[in-house]
Coordinates of C-alpha atoms in Angstrom, one line a residue:
X26 CA -45.1 -78.5 -51.7
X27 CA -43.0 -77.0 -54.5
X28 CA -39.2 -77.0 -54.7
X29 CA -37.4 -73.7 -55.1
X30 CA -34.6 -74.1 -57.5
X31 CA -31.5 -71.7 -57.5
X32 CA -28.1 -71.9 -59.2
X33 CA -25.0 -71.2 -57.4
X34 CA -23.5 -70.1 -60.8
X35 CA -25.9 -67.1 -60.6
X36 CA -24.5 -66.0 -57.1
X37 CA -21.6 -63.6 -56.7
X38 CA -21.5 -63.0 -53.1
X39 CA -19.6 -60.1 -51.4
X40 CA -18.3 -60.5 -47.8
X41 CA -17.1 -57.5 -45.6
X42 CA -14.3 -57.7 -43.1
X43 CA -16.8 -57.4 -40.2
X44 CA -18.9 -60.1 -41.7
X45 CA -15.8 -62.4 -41.9
X46 CA -15.0 -61.8 -38.3
X47 CA -18.5 -62.6 -37.3
X48 CA -18.5 -65.8 -39.1
X49 CA -15.7 -67.2 -37.0
X50 CA -17.9 -69.6 -35.1
X51 CA -18.7 -73.3 -35.6
X52 CA -21.0 -74.0 -38.5
X53 CA -24.6 -75.3 -38.1
X54 CA -23.5 -78.9 -38.1
X55 CA -21.5 -78.2 -35.0
X56 CA -23.5 -75.5 -33.6
X57 CA -24.8 -77.4 -30.4
X58 CA -22.1 -80.1 -29.9
X59 CA -20.3 -80.7 -26.5
X60 CA -18.0 -83.1 -25.0
X61 CA -20.9 -85.1 -23.8
X62 CA -22.3 -85.6 -27.3
X63 CA -18.9 -87.0 -28.6
X64 CA -19.2 -90.6 -28.8
X65 CA -15.7 -92.3 -28.2
X66 CA -15.1 -95.7 -29.8
X67 CA -14.4 -98.1 -26.9
X68 CA -11.9 -99.8 -29.2
X69 CA -9.9 -96.5 -29.4
X70 CA -9.0 -95.3 -25.9
X71 CA -7.2 -92.3 -27.3
X72 CA -10.6 -90.9 -28.1
X73 CA -11.8 -90.8 -24.5
X74 CA -8.3 -89.6 -23.5
X75 CA -8.6 -86.6 -25.9
X76 CA -11.9 -85.6 -24.2
X77 CA -10.2 -85.6 -20.9
X78 CA -7.4 -83.5 -22.2
X79 CA -9.6 -80.9 -23.9
X80 CA -11.9 -80.7 -20.8
X81 CA -8.7 -79.7 -18.8
X82 CA -7.5 -77.3 -21.4
X83 CA -11.1 -75.7 -21.5
X84 CA -10.8 -75.2 -17.7
X85 CA -7.4 -73.5 -18.0
X86 CA -8.5 -70.9 -20.6
X87 CA -9.1 -67.6 -19.1
X88 CA -7.3 -68.2 -15.8
X89 CA -4.9 -65.6 -14.7
X90 CA -1.5 -66.4 -16.2
X91 CA -2.6 -69.0 -18.6
X92 CA -1.4 -67.3 -21.6
X93 CA 2.0 -66.1 -22.9
X94 CA 1.3 -62.3 -22.5
X95 CA 0.8 -62.5 -18.7
X96 CA 4.1 -64.6 -18.2
X97 CA 6.0 -62.3 -20.3
X98 CA 5.1 -59.4 -17.9
X99 CA 5.2 -61.5 -14.8
X100 CA 8.7 -62.9 -15.6
X101 CA 10.2 -60.0 -17.5
X102 CA 10.0 -61.6 -21.0
X103 CA 11.5 -64.8 -19.7
X104 CA 10.4 -68.3 -20.6
X105 CA 6.9 -69.7 -19.5
X106 CA 6.7 -72.2 -16.6
X107 CA 7.1 -75.6 -18.2
X108 CA 3.7 -76.8 -17.1
X109 CA 1.7 -74.0 -19.0
X110 CA 0.5 -75.1 -22.3
X111 CA -0.3 -72.2 -24.6
X112 CA -2.0 -74.5 -27.2
X113 CA -3.3 -78.0 -27.9
X114 CA -3.1 -79.8 -31.2
X115 CA -5.5 -82.8 -32.1
X116 CA -3.6 -85.1 -34.6
X117 CA -5.6 -87.9 -36.2
X118 CA -7.2 -89.5 -39.4
X119 CA -10.3 -88.6 -41.2
X120 CA -13.7 -88.9 -39.3
X121 CA -12.4 -89.6 -35.8
X122 CA -14.2 -86.5 -34.3
X123 CA -11.5 -83.9 -34.3
X124 CA -13.7 -81.1 -35.5
X125 CA -16.5 -82.2 -33.1
X126 CA -14.1 -81.9 -30.2
X127 CA -12.6 -78.6 -31.3
X128 CA -16.2 -77.1 -31.5
X129 CA -17.0 -78.7 -28.1
X130 CA -13.9 -76.8 -26.7
X131 CA -15.1 -73.6 -28.3
X132 CA -18.5 -74.0 -26.8
X133 CA -17.0 -74.7 -23.4
X134 CA -14.8 -71.6 -23.2
X135 CA -16.1 -68.2 -22.5
X136 CA -15.6 -65.4 -25.1
X137 CA -14.5 -63.6 -26.9
X138 CA -13.3 -66.5 -29.0
X139 CA -12.9 -67.6 -32.7
X140 CA -13.5 -70.8 -34.6
X141 CA -12.6 -71.3 -38.3
X142 CA -10.6 -73.4 -40.6
X143 CA -7.0 -72.8 -41.5
X144 CA -8.0 -71.4 -44.9
X145 CA -10.4 -69.0 -43.3
X146 CA -7.7 -67.6 -41.1
X147 CA -5.4 -67.0 -44.1
X148 CA -8.3 -65.4 -45.9
X149 CA -9.0 -63.2 -43.0
X150 CA -5.4 -61.8 -43.1
X151 CA -5.8 -61.2 -46.7
X152 CA -9.1 -59.3 -46.3
X153 CA -7.9 -57.2 -43.2
X154 CA -4.1 -57.1 -43.5
X155 CA -1.9 -58.9 -41.2
X156 CA -1.7 -56.2 -38.5
X157 CA -5.5 -55.6 -38.3
X158 CA -6.0 -59.5 -38.2
X159 CA -3.5 -59.7 -35.2
X160 CA -5.1 -56.7 -33.5
X161 CA -8.6 -58.3 -33.9
X162 CA -7.7 -61.8 -32.7
X163 CA -5.3 -60.7 -29.9
X164 CA -8.4 -59.6 -27.9
X165 CA -9.8 -63.2 -27.8
X166 CA -9.5 -65.7 -25.1
X167 CA -9.3 -68.6 -27.5
X168 CA -8.6 -69.2 -31.3
X169 CA -9.6 -72.6 -32.8
X170 CA -8.0 -73.6 -36.0
X171 CA -9.5 -76.4 -37.7
X172 CA -7.8 -78.6 -40.5
X173 CA -4.4 -76.9 -39.9
X174 CA -2.3 -77.5 -42.9
X175 CA 0.7 -75.7 -44.8
X176 CA 0.3 -75.5 -48.6
X177 CA 3.0 -73.2 -49.5
X178 CA 5.9 -71.0 -48.1
X179 CA 3.8 -68.0 -47.8
X180 CA 1.3 -69.8 -45.6
X181 CA 4.1 -71.1 -43.4
X182 CA 5.8 -67.7 -42.9
X183 CA 2.2 -66.1 -42.3
X184 CA 0.9 -68.5 -39.7
X185 CA 4.2 -68.8 -37.8
X186 CA 4.3 -65.1 -37.3
X187 CA 0.5 -64.9 -36.6
X188 CA 0.6 -67.6 -33.9
X189 CA 3.8 -66.4 -32.3
X190 CA 2.1 -62.9 -32.0
X191 CA -1.1 -64.3 -30.6
X192 CA 0.7 -66.5 -28.1
X193 CA 2.7 -63.5 -26.9
X194 CA -0.7 -61.7 -26.4
X195 CA -1.9 -64.5 -24.2
X196 CA -4.3 -66.0 -26.6
X197 CA -4.8 -69.7 -26.3
X198 CA -4.8 -71.8 -29.4
X199 CA -6.3 -75.1 -30.4
X200 CA -5.9 -76.9 -33.7
X201 CA -6.8 -79.9 -35.5
X202 CA -4.9 -81.6 -38.3
X203 CA -4.1 -84.8 -40.2
X204 CA -0.3 -84.1 -39.9
X205 CA 1.9 -83.7 -36.8
X206 CA 3.1 -80.2 -36.4
X207 CA 6.7 -81.0 -37.2
X208 CA 5.8 -82.7 -40.6
X209 CA 3.6 -79.8 -41.8
X210 CA 4.2 -78.9 -45.5
X211 CA 6.0 -82.3 -46.3
X212 CA 5.4 -83.2 -50.0
X213 CA 4.0 -79.9 -50.8
X214 CA 6.9 -77.4 -51.1
X215 CA 10.5 -77.4 -49.8
X216 CA 9.5 -77.6 -46.2
X217 CA 13.1 -78.3 -45.1
X218 CA 13.8 -74.6 -46.1
X219 CA 11.3 -73.4 -43.6
X220 CA 12.1 -75.5 -40.7
X221 CA 12.5 -72.6 -38.3
X222 CA 9.1 -71.3 -39.0
X223 CA 7.5 -74.8 -38.7
X224 CA 9.2 -75.3 -35.4
X225 CA 7.8 -72.1 -34.2
X226 CA 4.3 -73.4 -35.0
X227 CA 5.1 -76.8 -33.4
X228 CA 6.5 -75.3 -30.3
X229 CA 3.1 -73.6 -29.5
X230 CA 1.3 -77.1 -28.9
X231 CA 0.8 -80.1 -26.9
X232 CA 0.0 -82.8 -29.3
X233 CA -2.9 -85.1 -28.6
X234 CA -3.3 -88.2 -30.8
X235 CA -6.8 -89.5 -31.7
X236 CA -6.8 -92.9 -33.4
X237 CA -9.8 -94.7 -35.0
X238 CA -11.6 -95.3 -38.3
X239 CA -13.7 -92.8 -40.2
X240 CA -16.8 -92.2 -38.2
X241 CA -18.8 -91.0 -41.2
X242 CA -18.7 -94.5 -42.6
X243 CA -18.3 -96.7 -39.4
X244 CA -21.2 -99.4 -39.6
X245 CA -23.1 -97.6 -42.4
X246 CA -23.7 -98.6 -46.0
X247 CA -21.5 -97.3 -48.7
X248 CA -22.5 -94.2 -50.5
X249 CA -25.2 -94.6 -53.1
X250 CA -24.1 -94.7 -56.7
X251 CA -24.6 -91.5 -59.0
X252 CA -28.0 -91.3 -60.4
X253 CA -29.1 -91.2 -64.1
X254 CA -30.8 -88.0 -65.4
X255 CA -34.3 -89.3 -64.9
X256 CA -33.5 -90.8 -61.4
X257 CA -32.0 -87.5 -60.5
X258 CA -35.2 -85.6 -61.1
X259 CA -37.3 -88.0 -59.3
X260 CA -35.0 -88.2 -56.3
X261 CA -35.1 -84.5 -55.9
X262 CA -38.8 -84.4 -56.0
X263 CA -39.1 -87.1 -53.4
X264 CA -36.3 -85.9 -51.0
X265 CA -36.6 -82.0 -51.1
X266 CA -40.1 -81.1 -51.1
X267 CA -40.6 -77.5 -50.1
X268 CA -36.8 -76.8 -49.8
X269 CA -34.4 -74.4 -51.6
X270 CA -32.3 -76.5 -53.8
X271 CA -29.1 -75.3 -55.7
X272 CA -29.0 -77.2 -58.9
X273 CA -26.0 -76.8 -61.3
X274 CA -24.1 -78.6 -64.0
X275 CA -20.9 -79.7 -62.4
X276 CA -18.7 -78.3 -65.2
X277 CA -20.4 -74.8 -64.9
X278 CA -20.1 -74.7 -61.1
X279 CA -16.5 -75.6 -61.2
X280 CA -15.8 -72.9 -63.7
X281 CA -17.7 -70.3 -61.6
X282 CA -15.7 -71.2 -58.4
X283 CA -12.6 -69.7 -60.2
X284 CA -14.2 -66.3 -60.0
X285 CA -15.4 -66.5 -56.4
X286 CA -12.8 -66.1 -53.6
X287 CA -12.8 -69.2 -51.2
X288 CA -13.5 -66.7 -48.2
X289 CA -16.9 -66.2 -49.9
X290 CA -17.9 -69.9 -50.4
X291 CA -19.9 -69.8 -47.0
X292 CA -21.9 -66.8 -48.1
X293 CA -22.2 -68.6 -51.7
X294 CA -24.3 -71.3 -49.9
X295 CA -26.5 -69.0 -47.8
X296 CA -30.1 -69.9 -47.6
X297 CA -29.5 -73.3 -49.5
X298 CA -31.1 -76.6 -48.1
X299 CA -29.9 -79.1 -50.5
X300 CA -27.4 -79.6 -53.6
X301 CA -28.0 -81.1 -56.9
X302 CA -25.1 -81.6 -59.3
X303 CA -25.5 -83.0 -62.9
X304 CA -22.7 -84.9 -64.6
X305 CA -20.0 -84.9 -61.9
X306 CA -16.7 -85.6 -63.8
X307 CA -13.1 -86.0 -62.6
X308 CA -11.2 -82.9 -62.0
X309 CA -7.8 -82.9 -63.8
X310 CA -6.2 -79.7 -62.7
X311 CA -4.8 -79.3 -59.1
X312 CA -5.6 -75.6 -58.6
X313 CA -9.2 -76.3 -59.6
X314 CA -9.3 -79.4 -57.3
X315 CA -8.1 -77.4 -54.2
X316 CA -10.7 -74.9 -54.8
X317 CA -13.3 -77.7 -54.9
X318 CA -11.9 -79.1 -51.6
X319 CA -12.8 -75.8 -49.8
X320 CA -16.4 -75.9 -51.3
X321 CA -16.8 -79.5 -50.0
X322 CA -15.6 -78.4 -46.5
X323 CA -18.3 -75.5 -46.5
X324 CA -21.0 -78.0 -47.7
X325 CA -20.0 -80.4 -45.0
X326 CA -20.1 -77.5 -42.3
X327 CA -23.6 -76.6 -43.4
X328 CA -24.7 -80.2 -43.6
X329 CA -26.2 -79.8 -47.1
X330 CA -27.3 -83.2 -48.6
X331 CA -26.1 -83.8 -52.1
X332 CA -27.7 -85.7 -55.0
X333 CA -25.7 -86.1 -58.2
X334 CA -25.3 -87.8 -61.6
X335 CA -22.1 -88.7 -63.3
X336 CA -18.9 -89.9 -61.7
X337 CA -18.9 -91.2 -58.0
X338 CA -17.2 -88.9 -55.6
X339 CA -14.3 -91.3 -55.1
X340 CA -13.4 -90.5 -58.7
X341 CA -13.8 -86.7 -58.5
X342 CA -10.0 -86.4 -58.1
X343 CA -7.3 -88.1 -60.2
X344 CA -5.3 -90.9 -59.0
X345 CA -2.2 -88.8 -59.1
X346 CA -3.8 -86.2 -56.8
X347 CA -5.0 -88.9 -54.3
X348 CA -1.4 -90.1 -54.1
X349 CA 0.3 -86.7 -54.1
X350 CA 1.3 -84.1 -51.5
X351 CA -2.3 -82.8 -51.0
X352 CA -3.8 -86.4 -50.7
X353 CA -5.0 -85.7 -47.1
X354 CA -7.1 -82.8 -48.3
X355 CA -8.6 -84.9 -51.0
X356 CA -9.2 -87.9 -48.9
X357 CA -11.1 -85.6 -46.3
X358 CA -13.1 -84.2 -49.3
X359 CA -14.1 -87.5 -50.6
X360 CA -15.1 -88.7 -47.1
X361 CA -17.1 -85.7 -46.4
X362 CA -18.8 -85.7 -50.0
X363 CA -19.6 -89.4 -49.4
X364 CA -21.3 -88.5 -46.2
X365 CA -23.4 -85.8 -47.8
X366 CA -24.2 -88.1 -50.7
X367 CA -25.6 -90.7 -48.2
X368 CA -27.7 -88.0 -46.6
X369 CA -29.1 -86.9 -50.0
X370 CA -30.3 -90.4 -50.9
X371 CA -30.8 -92.2 -47.7
X372 CA -31.2 -89.6 -45.2
X373 CA -28.4 -90.9 -42.9
X374 CA -26.8 -88.2 -40.9
X375 CA -23.5 -88.3 -39.0
X376 CA -21.9 -85.4 -37.2
X377 CA -18.1 -85.6 -36.7

């Protein structure tokens, strides 16, 4: 069967506000996961403990009085009872299954509900305006925020206010992150100047720690090395027969991303079965690297295998970036790109 070749650099997607809201659900990779499909590491009891915590949280969503709005009315605006949790926060390293568990929670709770990454929520506010975003999300039972992170003061003030208003409306909130709530923003901006806002965020959650090693690489071979030009062509023919492949020169793709808002990256990949990049190189500029991280997340969401030539993915960011304030983002991206490269060459699949 022939391969249909497309180029992401030819695509300039447009996404309406309604389409953005409709897209707030787990990606294809996590479309059918559940608490039962999560495989806790027996050497890490916190993983099984997190499942128990989330099952209990799921059962509490939708109960009369479980949210802030109800108690604000019942007690005349006074404090909530101490045993009522408005939110739950999964803190852990890369590849321990936080997204799998968050998606499982989303599937276990009746709607209306929303599931998206932190970046997607900030993009939603930008597309709808703050008030319209609050009005839309306030009608939901549950809002799930994956990869919670504070990159700048604007995000901090925005999300502090958004989450306070959602909690007051009775919306339950669940989040995942690589950073404890009280430490969000450290190393990225003058977080000490925004401690009030950060504390408002932290106060919404009960923190559940998940320990363990990166599941994407547990017991599996290292990612295959990048291919030469001839090897790239042969591998594409062997692996992607009958599929739609997005093939681009890496440099051209990186330049193209600067003209596509990150909220449109999901639409950018629509209808694509696999990714081929020619001459991957190290990204030198931080703004460019952060855009590429968002693309890596959307590729992983859609479980798109990658075949590439050039530099290996553990060299796609500079050493300074990997050691700087955004290092957790970059390590997550490298982990996910490595998993997709393994799928591209070896056919190994892991869902975390």
